[in-house]
Each structure stands twice: as C-alpha cells, then as structure tokens.
Amino acid sequence: MNRATRATATALALLGALSLTACTGGGLSDKGAAKAPATADPASRSDLRPFYAQRLAWTECATDGYECARLTVPLDYARPGNGRTFVLPVARAAATGPGKRIGSLVFNPGGPGAAGAGALEEGMDEAFGAAARARFDIVGFDPRGVGGSVPALTCEPAEEETETEKEEKEPTAEEDEAPEGVAPLYPRTEADRSAAAAGARTAAEDCEKHSGPILRHVGTDDAARDLDILRAALGERKLTYLGWSYGTSLGTSYAEQFPRRVRAMVLDGAIDPSLDWRQRVLSQSAGFRRSVDDYAERCAEIAGDRCPGRTPGEIRALVERLYQRAEREPLPVAEDSSYAEYGGMDATAVLDAVSMAMYTPEDQWEPLSEALREADRGDATKLGALGDEEETESEDTDTDTDTDTTEGEEQEDASPDASEPPAVPADNGDAALTAVNCLDVPHPRSVRPYWDALAPADKAAGVYGTAGVTAELTCRDWPSGERRPHKVAAEGVEPVLVVGTTGDPSTPYGEAVSLAKQFPAGMLLTYEGLGHTAYGRGDACVTAKVDAYLVELERVGPGATC
C-alpha cells in the first residue's frame, strides 16, 4: 500500500460514522423525502418464506458462557431465490433471570464494520445494565459482509499478489503526477490533490477487485432486512433493539421498513439521515475539533500531571506542532511499530490517533497525553500504538458452528460466484466501513465538488474537516445505491428512544436532537458528558432510564437529562 493509499484508508477509519443516507446535492427537498414503505409482509413472499421459516440451531461458542448459531439471508433481495446467500454468525448471552425473561434484545455495536457476534463473545453483554441482562437474551450478529459473514468483504490483496501487482499494474495519469512524500491534511496544490485522488482510486479498485461481486449487496437497507429475518428466526413477534453509532442508521432503516414490528428501540450516538455527504462531513469533523478543544480545556480533570502542557493553550500548540512536523516529515517510531514500514507517522496518522482518543476520554486521555509528550520529544511510537487493536482471534480459530444439512449446503454455495472466495483478514472492519459508507451515500463522480468543499471544511473544522473531505474521495469511484437525504418515514412505529451525548466527537449531539424530532413520538435522552455514545459507559442515570424503557417500556419526558 503506497503512502497516499494508506492515508486514504486511515482517514476513512477516522470518519467511521459517516452519514449513510446522503446524496451529492445540498439540503433536503420535498422530492428527496422518503416515502412510507409498503405494508406487505415480506415473510408472505414465496421466495422469502424459506428464510423467514428458519429457526436458529444454537451450540456452545468457542467462548464459554455464550451460544452461537448461523443465519442464512439472501445475497440479493431482488432475487432471493437464486441460491446466492450470506451466512451470518449470531451469538447470544442468555438472560440472567430466566424466570422473568421477556425475549431477545438484538444490538449493533457500530462501525459500519463492527462484528456483533464477535463483540458479544468478547463480553459486550456487560455493557448492558443488570435489569436488561436479567430480562433479555442479549443477541449480536455480524452484518452481511462483516466479520465472520460468508462471504465477507476484503479490500486487501493476498500477500503473494502484492509484488506481482506492483510489477504489472500500469500507473494511471493521476498516479504519474502523484509525488512521493507526506500526504498533507489540506491538499492545496494540484500535485497534492492528484496524489489524494490517485490514492483514493487505488483503494476503490482494490475493493472492487477482491470483493466486487458483493459490493452492491452490503448496504444498510439490506442489513435491516436481514435484521427482520433474524427477528423471525429468534421467534420474536416484535424486535427489541439497541444500536450504537452506525447501529442507529441500521435501526432507523429497520423502523422505516418495518415500523409495526418494533417493540422498543434505543439509538445511541445518532446519525441524522437528513444530511447529505458534505453536511455530514462538516458535522462530524466539527465534532472532533470540539472534542480536541475539550481535551485541551479539561485534560487536567482526567489525566492530571500527565497532560502534555500546563495550560489549554500549550496543549493546543503541541498538537498543532505535531501536525505541522508530520506534514513535513513522518514522526520517528521504533522499528517494531506498525508505522515503521511507512517511515513513521505522517500527519494523517497523527490526526487519526488524536481523534480516536476522543471516543472514551476516561480510558484514553491519559495514554494520549503521555504519547503526545513523547512524540513532541521525538518518539511517536506510543502515539502510533494508541490505535493498535489487540488480536481477538488467531488465524486458525474455527468460527464454524453446527448447522443442519440444508444450511450447510447453502453455506457452501454462499460465494456469489463459482471461484474460490478471497482470503479475508480476521478483522475486515476497514473494508466494511468503506464499502457500506460508499454504497449507502451517493457521491459526486467528479473531483471538483470535493475540492470545492475543502475551504468550507477548513473554516468549520480545520484539518479535521479537510481530512474528512479527502477521505470521501474513495467513494467517487464506488457503486452507489438509491438512498437520498430524507426525514424519517416510520408511521406507526412505537416511541423510539434516542440518546445523545453533548460532547460526542463522532456523532454530534445536534444530530441526536434532530433524529428524535423526526421519529413519531420520538424521545430524546441527553447525556451531559464527553466521549462517543452514553449507554454502557458507566453512568447510572443513563443506565437506569434506558433499562426502564427496554424492560418496562417506560418513556422519558421532554428535556430528560443525565
């Protein structure tokens, strides 16, 4: 992966909660408003009936205390009977109070690209309050294309392909013009912009080459239809659901398509479907900028003496100084750092590390502070390690579970073509993030709208805004779906609870306010705090109110705040 391509991938990872319902135009129009879905029951369709008739065959997971199963869903809902399918891992943690069990509570941990089944086996049921765990089986699943899904997305060439591709691939005109060096956070020159566009195109081509047959079938609307098949397979008449971050988009889509099948729905860290791609970038990047300012202002409250400056001004100046240095030359790292092969941390990597540390200040601000201090002294190794994820499973981990003969036959045919499916890394979250975001959000095909967005993004959010716009370039060469910015259309849905955190960096509070207003009888619970999302992070007030709604369907009143 060349430096421009890696910078694009890093920026996309930074902007993991990009809007999934946007178009290339400006604001919302009446013509762009979503129409209420047809009320016909999909389960009544003869070609979908076999999928809705499934019952999950639970077996013990590899992790003690959890049960696992597999769910088969159509690859293409327009042609569900063609034999091509996705097979999705499902996991559950049984209700701790079985005598009082209400049913199943399905969750999505975010992304797009987070694997719910794997997250549950890693203990995500502990994020739920005791009252919810007592009354519900907590159920997670890997969405289509994600994690252990068969087939799964990958944008990475196999190692043996890499050198051959480098030798055989003819450079494009953009790549011929692209200079070697550090990718700037604000590409101002034609050369820098050509490099950014070339890197984005390469990233898109890699995904098309290795996952092309399924790229058009991993959108959020299809994932929401899978969620309804899962509801049926769990034996639930209505769905009880909690979605964090991207999970709010999945939940919103489900509520729009199946409004009368919602028992209770919590959407925490909301994404506003009425924003177009450019508005969403501005909203989110401004959120990250505010969060970094919050870090400078409130570092001492959490990190104490470890803060990399004595005053907010000193901390801001240090962060800015690192960005500027990294734009001139990558910051040095140790030989065993994951950034060593790139010559160190460039400006995009530094921005990524700082921004990701805004998600959970209680856990990340202390290590961030120490890492920033050491990076300023000339060693960015700890800064680069902030984003390193622990391996959750070895390469030879067996994720298969027992299924009946019919399911087994369908799984063998799950690949959308007759060729051997590509090898998928244990964590394909980045590929899924790119695929879902780009498919769900129609983007301009010309580079001009992206360059036109740079100056407004810089004014609204500085380098966080310009990096966000540049990250969108990958979607320029991507297949797009039919969604447009729209207000929620979910007539007949039960009251939905939206939770918004006032200092959320990735899904700004204003979007939660907007989404709650768009749902019929929508409710807003405000958490006055820092970090991304609220439920499951330890606030007793949030836990009590969310659990009371999930268990007793107890509504929160206007102005409810924790």
PDB file of C-alpha atoms in Angstrom, residues 75 84 86 144-147 149-158 161 165 202-219 414-417 419-425 427-436 439 478-479:
ATOM      1  CA  LEU A  75     -27.494 -12.086  -1.182  1.00  0.00           C
ATOM      2  CA  ARG A  84     -26.832 -16.998  -3.515  1.00  0.00           C
ATOM      3  CA  PHE A  86     -24.893 -14.580   3.057  1.00  0.00           C
ATOM      4  CA  ARG A 144     -23.625  -9.049   5.797  1.00  0.00           C
ATOM      5  CA  GLY A 145     -20.046  -8.828   4.574  1.00  0.00           C
ATOM      6  CA  VAL A 146     -18.689  -8.146   8.066  1.00  0.00           C
ATOM      7  CA  GLY A 147     -16.508 -10.277  10.330  1.00  0.00           C
ATOM      8  CA  SER A 149     -20.051 -13.393   7.384  1.00  0.00           C
ATOM      9  CA  VAL A 150     -19.742 -15.780   4.443  1.00  0.00           C
ATOM     10  CA  PRO A 151     -18.893 -14.277   2.041  1.00  0.00           C
ATOM     11  CA  ALA A 152     -17.065 -11.378   3.687  1.00  0.00           C
ATOM     12  CA  LEU A 153     -15.604  -8.173   2.366  1.00  0.00           C
ATOM     13  CA  THR A 154     -11.918  -7.616   1.821  1.00  0.00           C
ATOM     14  CA  CYS A 155     -10.042  -4.844   0.071  1.00  0.00           C
ATOM     15  CA  GLU A 156      -6.575  -6.249   0.756  1.00  0.00           C
ATOM     16  CA  PRO A 157      -4.658  -8.229  -1.850  1.00  0.00           C
ATOM     17  CA  ALA A 158      -3.210 -11.501  -0.685  1.00  0.00           C
ATOM     18  CA  GLU A 161      -0.311 -10.923  -5.054  1.00  0.00           C
ATOM     19  CA  GLU A 165       0.564  -6.332  -8.792  1.00  0.00           C
ATOM     20  CA  THR A 202      -6.399   2.682  -5.860  1.00  0.00           C
ATOM     21  CA  ALA A 203      -8.283   1.938  -2.649  1.00  0.00           C
ATOM     22  CA  ALA A 204     -11.567   1.664  -4.555  1.00  0.00           C
ATOM     23  CA  GLU A 205     -10.013  -0.545  -7.226  1.00  0.00           C
ATOM     24  CA  ASP A 206      -8.613  -2.902  -4.588  1.00  0.00           C
ATOM     25  CA  CYS A 207     -12.070  -3.328  -3.084  1.00  0.00           C
ATOM     26  CA  GLU A 208     -13.658  -3.883  -6.494  1.00  0.00           C
ATOM     27  CA  LYS A 209     -11.053  -6.474  -7.416  1.00  0.00           C
ATOM     28  CA  HIS A 210     -11.296  -8.516  -4.227  1.00  0.00           C
ATOM     29  CA  SER A 211     -14.965  -8.043  -3.252  1.00  0.00           C
ATOM     30  CA  GLY A 212     -16.638  -6.849  -6.434  1.00  0.00           C
ATOM     31  CA  PRO A 213     -19.441  -9.462  -6.591  1.00  0.00           C
ATOM     32  CA  ILE A 214     -20.830  -8.497  -3.186  1.00  0.00           C
ATOM     33  CA  LEU A 215     -20.094  -4.761  -3.029  1.00  0.00           C
ATOM     34  CA  ARG A 216     -23.581  -3.829  -4.230  1.00  0.00           C
ATOM     35  CA  HIS A 217     -25.254  -6.015  -1.625  1.00  0.00           C
ATOM     36  CA  VAL A 218     -23.856  -4.797   1.699  1.00  0.00           C
ATOM     37  CA  GLY A 219     -25.944  -1.652   2.164  1.00  0.00           C
ATOM     38  CA  ALA A 414     -22.661 -18.723  -0.334  1.00  0.00           C
ATOM     39  CA  SER A 415     -19.948 -17.225  -2.503  1.00  0.00           C
ATOM     40  CA  PRO A 416     -21.569 -15.056  -5.191  1.00  0.00           C
ATOM     41  CA  ASP A 417     -19.543 -16.674  -7.945  1.00  0.00           C
ATOM     42  CA  SER A 419     -14.489 -19.007  -7.921  1.00  0.00           C
ATOM     43  CA  GLU A 420     -12.770 -19.505  -4.595  1.00  0.00           C
ATOM     44  CA  PRO A 421     -13.680 -16.556  -2.338  1.00  0.00           C
ATOM     45  CA  PRO A 422     -10.783 -14.250  -1.417  1.00  0.00           C
ATOM     46  CA  ALA A 423      -8.959 -14.701   1.861  1.00  0.00           C
ATOM     47  CA  VAL A 424     -10.398 -12.319   4.437  1.00  0.00           C
ATOM     48  CA  PRO A 425      -8.370 -10.917   7.336  1.00  0.00           C
ATOM     49  CA  ASP A 427     -10.691  -8.046  11.140  1.00  0.00           C
ATOM     50  CA  ASN A 428     -12.193  -6.692   7.919  1.00  0.00           C
ATOM     51  CA  GLY A 429     -13.741  -3.666   9.617  1.00  0.00           C
ATOM     52  CA  ASP A 430     -11.950  -1.096   7.460  1.00  0.00           C
ATOM     53  CA  ALA A 431     -13.120  -2.749   4.250  1.00  0.00           C
ATOM     54  CA  ALA A 432     -16.686  -2.960   5.535  1.00  0.00           C
ATOM     55  CA  LEU A 433     -16.606   0.639   6.719  1.00  0.00           C
ATOM     56  CA  THR A 434     -15.577   1.823   3.274  1.00  0.00           C
ATOM     57  CA  ALA A 435     -17.983  -0.459   1.438  1.00  0.00           C
ATOM     58  CA  VAL A 436     -21.095   0.424   3.437  1.00  0.00           C
ATOM     59  CA  LEU A 439     -22.611   2.251  -1.177  1.00  0.00           C
ATOM     60  CA  TRP A 478     -17.821   3.367  -5.922  1.00  0.00           C
ATOM     61  CA  PRO A 479     -21.152   1.807  -6.867  1.00  0.00           C
TER      62      PRO A 479
END
